[in-house]
Tab-separated table of C-alpha atoms in Angstrom:
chain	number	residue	atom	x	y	z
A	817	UNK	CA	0.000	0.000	0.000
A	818	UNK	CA	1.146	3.633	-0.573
A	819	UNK	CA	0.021	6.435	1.452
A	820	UNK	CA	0.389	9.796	-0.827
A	821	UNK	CA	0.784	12.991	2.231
A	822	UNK	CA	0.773	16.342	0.395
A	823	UNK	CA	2.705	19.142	1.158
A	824	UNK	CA	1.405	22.459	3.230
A	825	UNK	CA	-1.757	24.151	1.885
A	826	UNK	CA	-2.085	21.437	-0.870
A	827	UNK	CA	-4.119	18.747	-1.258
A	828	UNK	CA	-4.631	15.308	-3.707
A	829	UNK	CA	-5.141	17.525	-6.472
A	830	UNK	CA	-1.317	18.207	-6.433
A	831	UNK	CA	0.470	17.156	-10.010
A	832	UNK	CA	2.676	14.636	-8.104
A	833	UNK	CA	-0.331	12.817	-6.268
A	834	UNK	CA	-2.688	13.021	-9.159
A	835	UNK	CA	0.504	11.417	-11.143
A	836	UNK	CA	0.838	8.776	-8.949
A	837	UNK	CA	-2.288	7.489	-8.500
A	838	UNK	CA	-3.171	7.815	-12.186
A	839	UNK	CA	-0.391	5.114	-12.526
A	840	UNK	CA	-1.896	3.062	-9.765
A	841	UNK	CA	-4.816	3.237	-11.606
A	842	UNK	CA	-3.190	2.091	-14.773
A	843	UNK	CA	-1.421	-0.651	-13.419
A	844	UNK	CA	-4.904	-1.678	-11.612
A	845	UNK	CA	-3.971	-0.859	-8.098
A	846	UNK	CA	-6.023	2.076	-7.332
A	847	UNK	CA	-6.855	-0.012	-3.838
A	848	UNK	CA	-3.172	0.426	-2.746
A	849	UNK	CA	-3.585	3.748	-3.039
A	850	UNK	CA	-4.702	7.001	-0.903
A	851	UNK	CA	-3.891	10.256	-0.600
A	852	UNK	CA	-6.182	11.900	1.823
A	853	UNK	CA	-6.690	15.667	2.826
A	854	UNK	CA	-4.563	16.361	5.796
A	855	UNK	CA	-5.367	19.232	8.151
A	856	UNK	CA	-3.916	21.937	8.792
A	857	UNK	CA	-2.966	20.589	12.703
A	858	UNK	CA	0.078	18.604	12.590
A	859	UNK	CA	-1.003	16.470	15.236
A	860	UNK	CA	-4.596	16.007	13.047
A	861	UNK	CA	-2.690	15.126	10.452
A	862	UNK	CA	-0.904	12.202	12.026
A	863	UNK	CA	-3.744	10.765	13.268
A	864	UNK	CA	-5.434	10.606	10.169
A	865	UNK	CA	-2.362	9.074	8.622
A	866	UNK	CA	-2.505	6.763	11.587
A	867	UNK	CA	-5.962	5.634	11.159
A	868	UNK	CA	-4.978	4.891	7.486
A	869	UNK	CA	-2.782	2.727	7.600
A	870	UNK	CA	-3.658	1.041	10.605
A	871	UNK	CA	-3.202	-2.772	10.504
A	872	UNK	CA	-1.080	-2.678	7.779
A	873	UNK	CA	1.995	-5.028	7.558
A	874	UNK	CA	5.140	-2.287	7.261
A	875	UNK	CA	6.490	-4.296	5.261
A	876	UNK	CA	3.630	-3.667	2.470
A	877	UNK	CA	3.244	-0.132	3.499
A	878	UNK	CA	5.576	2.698	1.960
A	879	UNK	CA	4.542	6.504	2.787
A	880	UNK	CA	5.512	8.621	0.536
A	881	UNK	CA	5.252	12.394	1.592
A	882	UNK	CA	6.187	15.930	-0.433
A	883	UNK	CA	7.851	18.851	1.071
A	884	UNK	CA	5.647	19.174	4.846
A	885	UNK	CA	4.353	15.600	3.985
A	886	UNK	CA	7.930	14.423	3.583
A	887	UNK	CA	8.277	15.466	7.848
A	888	UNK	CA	5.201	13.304	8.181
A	889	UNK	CA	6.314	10.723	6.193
A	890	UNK	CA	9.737	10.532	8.098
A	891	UNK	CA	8.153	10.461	11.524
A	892	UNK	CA	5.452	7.538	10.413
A	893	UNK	CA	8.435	5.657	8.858
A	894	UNK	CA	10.295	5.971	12.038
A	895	UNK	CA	7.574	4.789	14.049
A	896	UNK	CA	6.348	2.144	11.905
A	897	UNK	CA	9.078	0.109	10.115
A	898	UNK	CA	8.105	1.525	6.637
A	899	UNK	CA	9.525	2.457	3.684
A	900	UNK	CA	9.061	6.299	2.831
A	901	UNK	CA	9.497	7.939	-0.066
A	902	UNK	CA	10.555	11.899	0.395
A	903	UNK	CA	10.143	14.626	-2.354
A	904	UNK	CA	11.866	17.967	-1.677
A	905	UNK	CA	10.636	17.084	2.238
A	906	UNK	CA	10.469	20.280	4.626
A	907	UNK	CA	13.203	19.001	7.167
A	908	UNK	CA	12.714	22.176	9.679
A	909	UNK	CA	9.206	23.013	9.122
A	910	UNK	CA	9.056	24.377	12.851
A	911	UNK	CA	11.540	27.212	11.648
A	912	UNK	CA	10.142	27.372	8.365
A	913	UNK	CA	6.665	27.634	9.081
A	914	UNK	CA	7.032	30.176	12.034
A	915	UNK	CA	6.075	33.230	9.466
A	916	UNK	CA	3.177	31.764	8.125
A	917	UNK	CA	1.063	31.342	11.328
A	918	UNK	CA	-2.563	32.868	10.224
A	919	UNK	CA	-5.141	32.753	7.596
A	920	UNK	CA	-4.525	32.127	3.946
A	921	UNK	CA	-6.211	30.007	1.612
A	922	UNK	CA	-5.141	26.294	-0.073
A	923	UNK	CA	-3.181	26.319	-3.147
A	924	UNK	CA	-6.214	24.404	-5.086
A	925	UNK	CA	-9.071	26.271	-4.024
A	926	UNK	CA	-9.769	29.054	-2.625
A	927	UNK	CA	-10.539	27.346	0.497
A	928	UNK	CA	-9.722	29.444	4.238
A	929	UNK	CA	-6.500	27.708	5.681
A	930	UNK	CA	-5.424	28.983	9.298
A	931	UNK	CA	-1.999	27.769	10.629
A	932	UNK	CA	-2.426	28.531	14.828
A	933	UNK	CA	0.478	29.106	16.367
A	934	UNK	CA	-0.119	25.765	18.593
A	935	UNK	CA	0.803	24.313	15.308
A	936	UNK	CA	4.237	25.163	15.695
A	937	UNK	CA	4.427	22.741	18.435
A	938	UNK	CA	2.777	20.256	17.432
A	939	UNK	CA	5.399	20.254	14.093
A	940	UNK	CA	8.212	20.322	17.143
A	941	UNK	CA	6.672	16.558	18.519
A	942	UNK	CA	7.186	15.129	15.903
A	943	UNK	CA	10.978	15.838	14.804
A	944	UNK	CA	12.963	13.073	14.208
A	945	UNK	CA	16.423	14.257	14.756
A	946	UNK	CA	18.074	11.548	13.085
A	947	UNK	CA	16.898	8.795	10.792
A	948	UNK	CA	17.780	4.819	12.400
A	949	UNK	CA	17.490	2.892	9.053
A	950	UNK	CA	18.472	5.173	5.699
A	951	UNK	CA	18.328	1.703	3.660
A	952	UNK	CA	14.389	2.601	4.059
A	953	UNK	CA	13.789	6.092	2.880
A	954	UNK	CA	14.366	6.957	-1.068
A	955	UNK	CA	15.127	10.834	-1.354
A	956	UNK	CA	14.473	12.790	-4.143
A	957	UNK	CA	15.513	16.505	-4.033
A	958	UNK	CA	15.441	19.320	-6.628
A	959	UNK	CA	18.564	21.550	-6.384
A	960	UNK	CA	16.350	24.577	-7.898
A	961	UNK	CA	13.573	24.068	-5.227
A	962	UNK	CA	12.827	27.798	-4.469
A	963	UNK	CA	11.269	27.475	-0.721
A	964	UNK	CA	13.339	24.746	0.904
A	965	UNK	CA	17.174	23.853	1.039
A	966	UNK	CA	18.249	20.456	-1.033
A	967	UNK	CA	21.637	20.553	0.921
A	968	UNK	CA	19.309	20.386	4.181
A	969	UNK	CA	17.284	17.655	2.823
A	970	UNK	CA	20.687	15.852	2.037
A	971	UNK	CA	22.415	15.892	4.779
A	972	UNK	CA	19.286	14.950	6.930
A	973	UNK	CA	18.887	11.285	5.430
A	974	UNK	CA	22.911	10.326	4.589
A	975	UNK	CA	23.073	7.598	3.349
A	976	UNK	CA	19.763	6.555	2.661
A	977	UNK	CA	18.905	6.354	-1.705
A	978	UNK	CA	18.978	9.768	-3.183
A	979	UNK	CA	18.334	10.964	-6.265
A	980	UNK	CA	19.995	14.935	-6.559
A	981	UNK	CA	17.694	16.944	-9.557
A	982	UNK	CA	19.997	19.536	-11.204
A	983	UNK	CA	17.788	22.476	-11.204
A	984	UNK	CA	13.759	21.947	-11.368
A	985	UNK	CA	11.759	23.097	-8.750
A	986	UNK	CA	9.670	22.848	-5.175
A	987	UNK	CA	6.583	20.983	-7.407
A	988	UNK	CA	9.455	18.838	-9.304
A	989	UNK	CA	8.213	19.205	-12.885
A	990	UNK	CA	9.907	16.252	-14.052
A	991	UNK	CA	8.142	13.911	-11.485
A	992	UNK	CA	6.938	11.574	-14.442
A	993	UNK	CA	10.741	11.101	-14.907
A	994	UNK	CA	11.177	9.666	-11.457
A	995	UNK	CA	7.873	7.821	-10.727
A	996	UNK	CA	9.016	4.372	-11.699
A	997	UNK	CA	11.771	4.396	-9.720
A	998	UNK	CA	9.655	6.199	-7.231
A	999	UNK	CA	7.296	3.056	-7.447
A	1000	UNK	CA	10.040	0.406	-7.519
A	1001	UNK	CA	11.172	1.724	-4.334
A	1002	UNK	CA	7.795	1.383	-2.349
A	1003	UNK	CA	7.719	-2.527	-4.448
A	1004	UNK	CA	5.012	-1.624	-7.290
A	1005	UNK	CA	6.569	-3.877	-10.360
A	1006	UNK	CA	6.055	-1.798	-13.672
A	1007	UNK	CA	3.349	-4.362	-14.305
A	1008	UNK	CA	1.297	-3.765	-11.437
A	1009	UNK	CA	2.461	-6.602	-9.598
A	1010	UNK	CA	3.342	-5.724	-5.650
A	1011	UNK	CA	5.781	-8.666	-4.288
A	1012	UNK	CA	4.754	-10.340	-0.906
């Protein structure tokens, strides 16, 4: 199973999940797919992640999270034995979210979003400081991504799989490029067939 966590003030309508799970679809695994709406809470957005993938066997579960959904992804891997699969993840969202506590609206709609300040918190829980088993996270960061650092996002998962983008962007334009070997990673044969 893959669980797809967007990034802050997305949602499943984002190119990369939309990409993904049309190729789920194609390969006829649209069950081993979701990619829900997170909240704007942190902690809300755990435990909806949480309720997910509850009862699932790690070892058939890979989480695959972009930029804020890569921090989420990272914790649940941690705590869970799964693979995850990180695009351009936010690896200090605490610090890098401080200056957009407030109202705004999600990038898809034109939907309120409020970040509360209690948020911040919440984002500082759930910090892994260091990753215990690289061999299960699969990075893929975009050296042109113009709100977070790729040299952060390095250095936070050494020697786990990376994949370095020379230029591109936050979004990563080029995902189609990358989501076989995206899918390989979390076990999805270019056939459709998921081993176990």
């Amino acid at each position: 199973m893959i669980l797809y966590l967007h990034g802050f003030r997305s949602s499943p309508q984002s190119f990369k999940a939309r990409l993904m799970g049309q190729r789920m679809a194609e390969l006829g695994l649209q069950g081993q797919y979701l990619c829900p709406q997170l909240p704007a809470s942190p902690a809300g957005a755990i435990a909806l992640a949480e309720s997910l993938i509850a009862g699932v066997d790690a070892t058939q579960l890979t989480v695959v999270g972009s930029s804020l959904g890569g921090f989420y992804a990272t914790w649940l891997a941690e705590r869970h034995g799964c693979r995850a699969v990180l695009l351009n993840p936010a690896v200090k969202p605490p610090r890098d979210l401080e200056s957009y506590v407030g109202v705004s609206t999600q990038y898809h709609s034109d939907e309120p979003f409020e970040f509360k300040r209690d948020y911040i918190a919440e984002l500082q829980a759930l910090t892994v400081a260091a990753v215990s088993r690289p061999e299960r996270y699969f990075l893929l960061a975009a050296t042109g991504d113009e709100v977070l650092d790729w040299r952060e996002m390095v250095a936070h998962y050494p020697s786990a799989h990376q994949t370095v983008i020379q230029g591109s962007d936050h979004g990563i334009a080029e995902f189609a490029d990358y989501l076989d070997e995206v899918l390989a990673f979390c076990g999805v044969a270019s056939q459709g067939k998921v081993p176990g």
